[in-house]
Amino acid sequence: MNTSEILSHVDHTLLKAFATWEDIQKLCEEAMEYHTASVCVPPSYIK
């Protein structure tokens, strides 16, 4: 299994209480770049 295959099964997570919108945006951009399985963020950032 190569790195891309492994990352496709990994969640990219940012659950710190004081995350900013910029932190969340960066997290999502990284997830798209690395093709992770999902992104986990605090519920307060879900619209």
mmCIF file of N, CA and C in Angstrom:
data_model
loop_
_atom_site.group_PDB
_atom_site.id
_atom_site.type_symbol
_atom_site.label_atom_id
_atom_site.label_comp_id
_atom_site.label_asym_id
_atom_site.label_seq_id
_atom_site.Cartn_x
_atom_site.Cartn_y
_atom_site.Cartn_z
ATOM 1 N N MET A 1 0.857 -1.172 0.000
ATOM 2 C CA MET A 1 0.000 0.000 0.000
ATOM 3 C C MET A 1 0.903 1.235 0.000
ATOM 4 N N ASN A 2 0.627 2.168 -0.901
ATOM 5 C CA ASN A 2 1.444 3.384 -0.947
ATOM 6 C C ASN A 2 0.813 4.501 -0.103
ATOM 7 N N THR A 3 1.499 5.614 -0.020
ATOM 8 C CA THR A 3 1.051 6.727 0.821
ATOM 9 C C THR A 3 -0.327 7.239 0.420
ATOM 10 N N SER A 4 -0.593 7.383 -0.861
ATOM 11 C CA SER A 4 -1.897 7.871 -1.322
ATOM 12 C C SER A 4 -3.019 6.936 -0.908
ATOM 13 N N GLU A 5 -2.786 5.657 -1.003
ATOM 14 C CA GLU A 5 -3.806 4.679 -0.606
ATOM 15 C C GLU A 5 -4.058 4.740 0.897
ATOM 16 N N ILE A 6 -3.012 4.902 1.668
ATOM 17 C CA ILE A 6 -3.174 5.006 3.122
ATOM 18 C C ILE A 6 -3.952 6.266 3.484
ATOM 19 N N LEU A 7 -3.581 7.401 2.888
ATOM 20 C CA LEU A 7 -4.259 8.661 3.201
ATOM 21 C C LEU A 7 -5.731 8.636 2.822
ATOM 22 N N SER A 8 -6.103 7.847 1.839
ATOM 23 C CA SER A 8 -7.512 7.774 1.447
ATOM 24 C C SER A 8 -8.364 7.086 2.513
ATOM 25 N N HIS A 9 -7.732 6.538 3.534
ATOM 26 C CA HIS A 9 -8.437 5.882 4.643
ATOM 27 C C HIS A 9 -8.273 6.642 5.962
ATOM 28 N N VAL A 10 -7.669 7.824 5.906
ATOM 29 C CA VAL A 10 -7.342 8.592 7.105
ATOM 30 C C VAL A 10 -8.230 9.827 7.200
ATOM 31 N N ASP A 11 -8.677 10.144 8.426
ATOM 32 C CA ASP A 11 -9.412 11.380 8.685
ATOM 33 C C ASP A 11 -8.409 12.489 8.987
ATOM 34 N N HIS A 12 -8.673 13.680 8.475
ATOM 35 C CA HIS A 12 -7.854 14.853 8.796
ATOM 36 C C HIS A 12 -8.664 15.636 9.819
ATOM 37 N N THR A 13 -8.097 15.855 11.000
ATOM 38 C CA THR A 13 -8.872 16.338 12.135
ATOM 39 C C THR A 13 -8.285 17.600 12.752
ATOM 40 N N LEU A 14 -9.175 18.516 13.121
ATOM 41 C CA LEU A 14 -8.800 19.710 13.881
ATOM 42 C C LEU A 14 -9.923 19.958 14.879
ATOM 43 N N LEU A 15 -9.706 19.586 16.128
ATOM 44 C CA LEU A 15 -10.763 19.694 17.129
ATOM 45 C C LEU A 15 -10.433 20.666 18.261
ATOM 46 N N LYS A 16 -9.398 21.482 18.081
ATOM 47 C CA LYS A 16 -9.059 22.415 19.160
ATOM 48 C C LYS A 16 -10.172 23.448 19.328
ATOM 49 N N ALA A 17 -10.417 23.811 20.553
ATOM 50 C CA ALA A 17 -11.534 24.702 20.886
ATOM 51 C C ALA A 17 -11.387 26.094 20.285
ATOM 52 N N PHE A 18 -10.170 26.537 20.076
ATOM 53 C CA PHE A 18 -9.955 27.905 19.609
ATOM 54 C C PHE A 18 -9.499 27.962 18.157
ATOM 55 N N ALA A 19 -9.898 26.988 17.364
ATOM 56 C CA ALA A 19 -9.569 26.993 15.935
ATOM 57 C C ALA A 19 -10.254 28.184 15.269
ATOM 58 N N THR A 20 -9.562 28.789 14.337
ATOM 59 C CA THR A 20 -10.133 29.915 13.593
ATOM 60 C C THR A 20 -10.682 29.406 12.263
ATOM 61 N N TRP A 21 -11.447 30.268 11.589
ATOM 62 C CA TRP A 21 -11.937 29.892 10.257
ATOM 63 C C TRP A 21 -10.767 29.649 9.311
ATOM 64 N N GLU A 22 -9.694 30.405 9.497
ATOM 65 C CA GLU A 22 -8.503 30.206 8.664
ATOM 66 C C GLU A 22 -7.898 28.823 8.903
ATOM 67 N N ASP A 23 -7.893 28.378 10.164
ATOM 68 C CA ASP A 23 -7.406 27.030 10.490
ATOM 69 C C ASP A 23 -8.257 25.967 9.804
ATOM 70 N N ILE A 24 -9.575 26.163 9.829
ATOM 71 C CA ILE A 24 -10.495 25.205 9.213
ATOM 72 C C ILE A 24 -10.302 25.193 7.700
ATOM 73 N N GLN A 25 -10.142 26.364 7.108
ATOM 74 C CA GLN A 25 -9.921 26.445 5.661
ATOM 75 C C GLN A 25 -8.631 25.725 5.277
ATOM 76 N N LYS A 26 -7.568 25.950 6.037
ATOM 77 C CA LYS A 26 -6.291 25.281 5.762
ATOM 78 C C LYS A 26 -6.446 23.768 5.885
ATOM 79 N N LEU A 27 -7.157 23.327 6.897
ATOM 80 C CA LEU A 27 -7.407 21.898 7.092
ATOM 81 C C LEU A 27 -8.100 21.303 5.869
ATOM 82 N N CYS A 28 -9.126 21.978 5.381
ATOM 83 C CA CYS A 28 -9.865 21.489 4.214
ATOM 84 C C CYS A 28 -8.998 21.488 2.958
ATOM 85 N N GLU A 29 -8.188 22.518 2.802
ATOM 86 C CA GLU A 29 -7.287 22.565 1.644
ATOM 87 C C GLU A 29 -6.280 21.418 1.688
ATOM 88 N N GLU A 30 -5.749 21.138 2.874
ATOM 89 C CA GLU A 30 -4.814 20.018 3.021
ATOM 90 C C GLU A 30 -5.504 18.695 2.724
ATOM 91 N N ALA A 31 -6.730 18.549 3.198
ATOM 92 C CA ALA A 31 -7.476 17.311 2.951
ATOM 93 C C ALA A 31 -7.699 17.096 1.460
ATOM 94 N N MET A 32 -8.007 18.159 0.743
ATOM 95 C CA MET A 32 -8.186 18.037 -0.708
ATOM 96 C C MET A 32 -6.863 17.717 -1.396
ATOM 97 N N GLU A 33 -5.797 18.357 -0.942
ATOM 98 C CA GLU A 33 -4.478 18.127 -1.546
ATOM 99 C C GLU A 33 -4.018 16.686 -1.358
ATOM 100 N N TYR A 34 -4.246 16.142 -0.159
ATOM 101 C CA TYR A 34 -3.756 14.802 0.157
ATOM 102 C C TYR A 34 -4.813 13.713 -0.019
ATOM 103 N N HIS A 35 -6.026 14.105 -0.416
ATOM 104 C CA HIS A 35 -7.109 13.152 -0.686
ATOM 105 C C HIS A 35 -7.419 12.275 0.525
ATOM 106 N N THR A 36 -7.570 12.919 1.692
ATOM 107 C CA THR A 36 -7.919 12.158 2.887
ATOM 108 C C THR A 36 -9.381 11.721 2.816
ATOM 109 N N ALA A 37 -9.723 10.748 3.637
ATOM 110 C CA ALA A 37 -11.066 10.174 3.605
ATOM 111 C C ALA A 37 -12.126 11.172 4.060
ATOM 112 N N SER A 38 -11.799 11.976 5.073
ATOM 113 C CA SER A 38 -12.775 12.924 5.601
ATOM 114 C C SER A 38 -12.061 14.023 6.373
ATOM 115 N N VAL A 39 -12.841 15.021 6.771
ATOM 116 C CA VAL A 39 -12.352 16.119 7.599
ATOM 117 C C VAL A 39 -13.242 16.178 8.831
ATOM 118 N N CYS A 40 -12.627 16.250 10.015
ATOM 119 C CA CYS A 40 -13.379 16.352 11.268
ATOM 120 C C CYS A 40 -13.104 17.713 11.897
ATOM 121 N N VAL A 41 -14.177 18.446 12.171
ATOM 122 C CA VAL A 41 -14.070 19.773 12.775
ATOM 123 C C VAL A 41 -15.078 19.871 13.912
ATOM 124 N N PRO A 42 -14.902 20.833 14.821
ATOM 125 C CA PRO A 42 -15.881 21.022 15.885
ATOM 126 C C PRO A 42 -17.259 21.348 15.295
ATOM 127 N N PRO A 43 -18.332 20.891 15.923
ATOM 128 C CA PRO A 43 -19.678 21.123 15.393
ATOM 129 C C PRO A 43 -20.027 22.592 15.202
ATOM 130 N N SER A 44 -19.412 23.467 15.954
ATOM 131 C CA SER A 44 -19.727 24.896 15.829
ATOM 132 C C SER A 44 -19.295 25.475 14.481
ATOM 133 N N TYR A 45 -18.485 24.754 13.725
ATOM 134 C CA TYR A 45 -18.043 25.225 12.414
ATOM 135 C C TYR A 45 -18.887 24.675 11.268
ATOM 136 N N ILE A 46 -19.897 23.904 11.581
ATOM 137 C CA ILE A 46 -20.765 23.336 10.548
ATOM 138 C C ILE A 46 -21.917 24.300 10.308
ATOM 139 N N LYS A 47 -22.139 24.651 9.047
ATOM 140 C CA LYS A 47 -23.252 25.558 8.703
ATOM 141 C C LYS A 47 -24.359 24.766 8.046
#
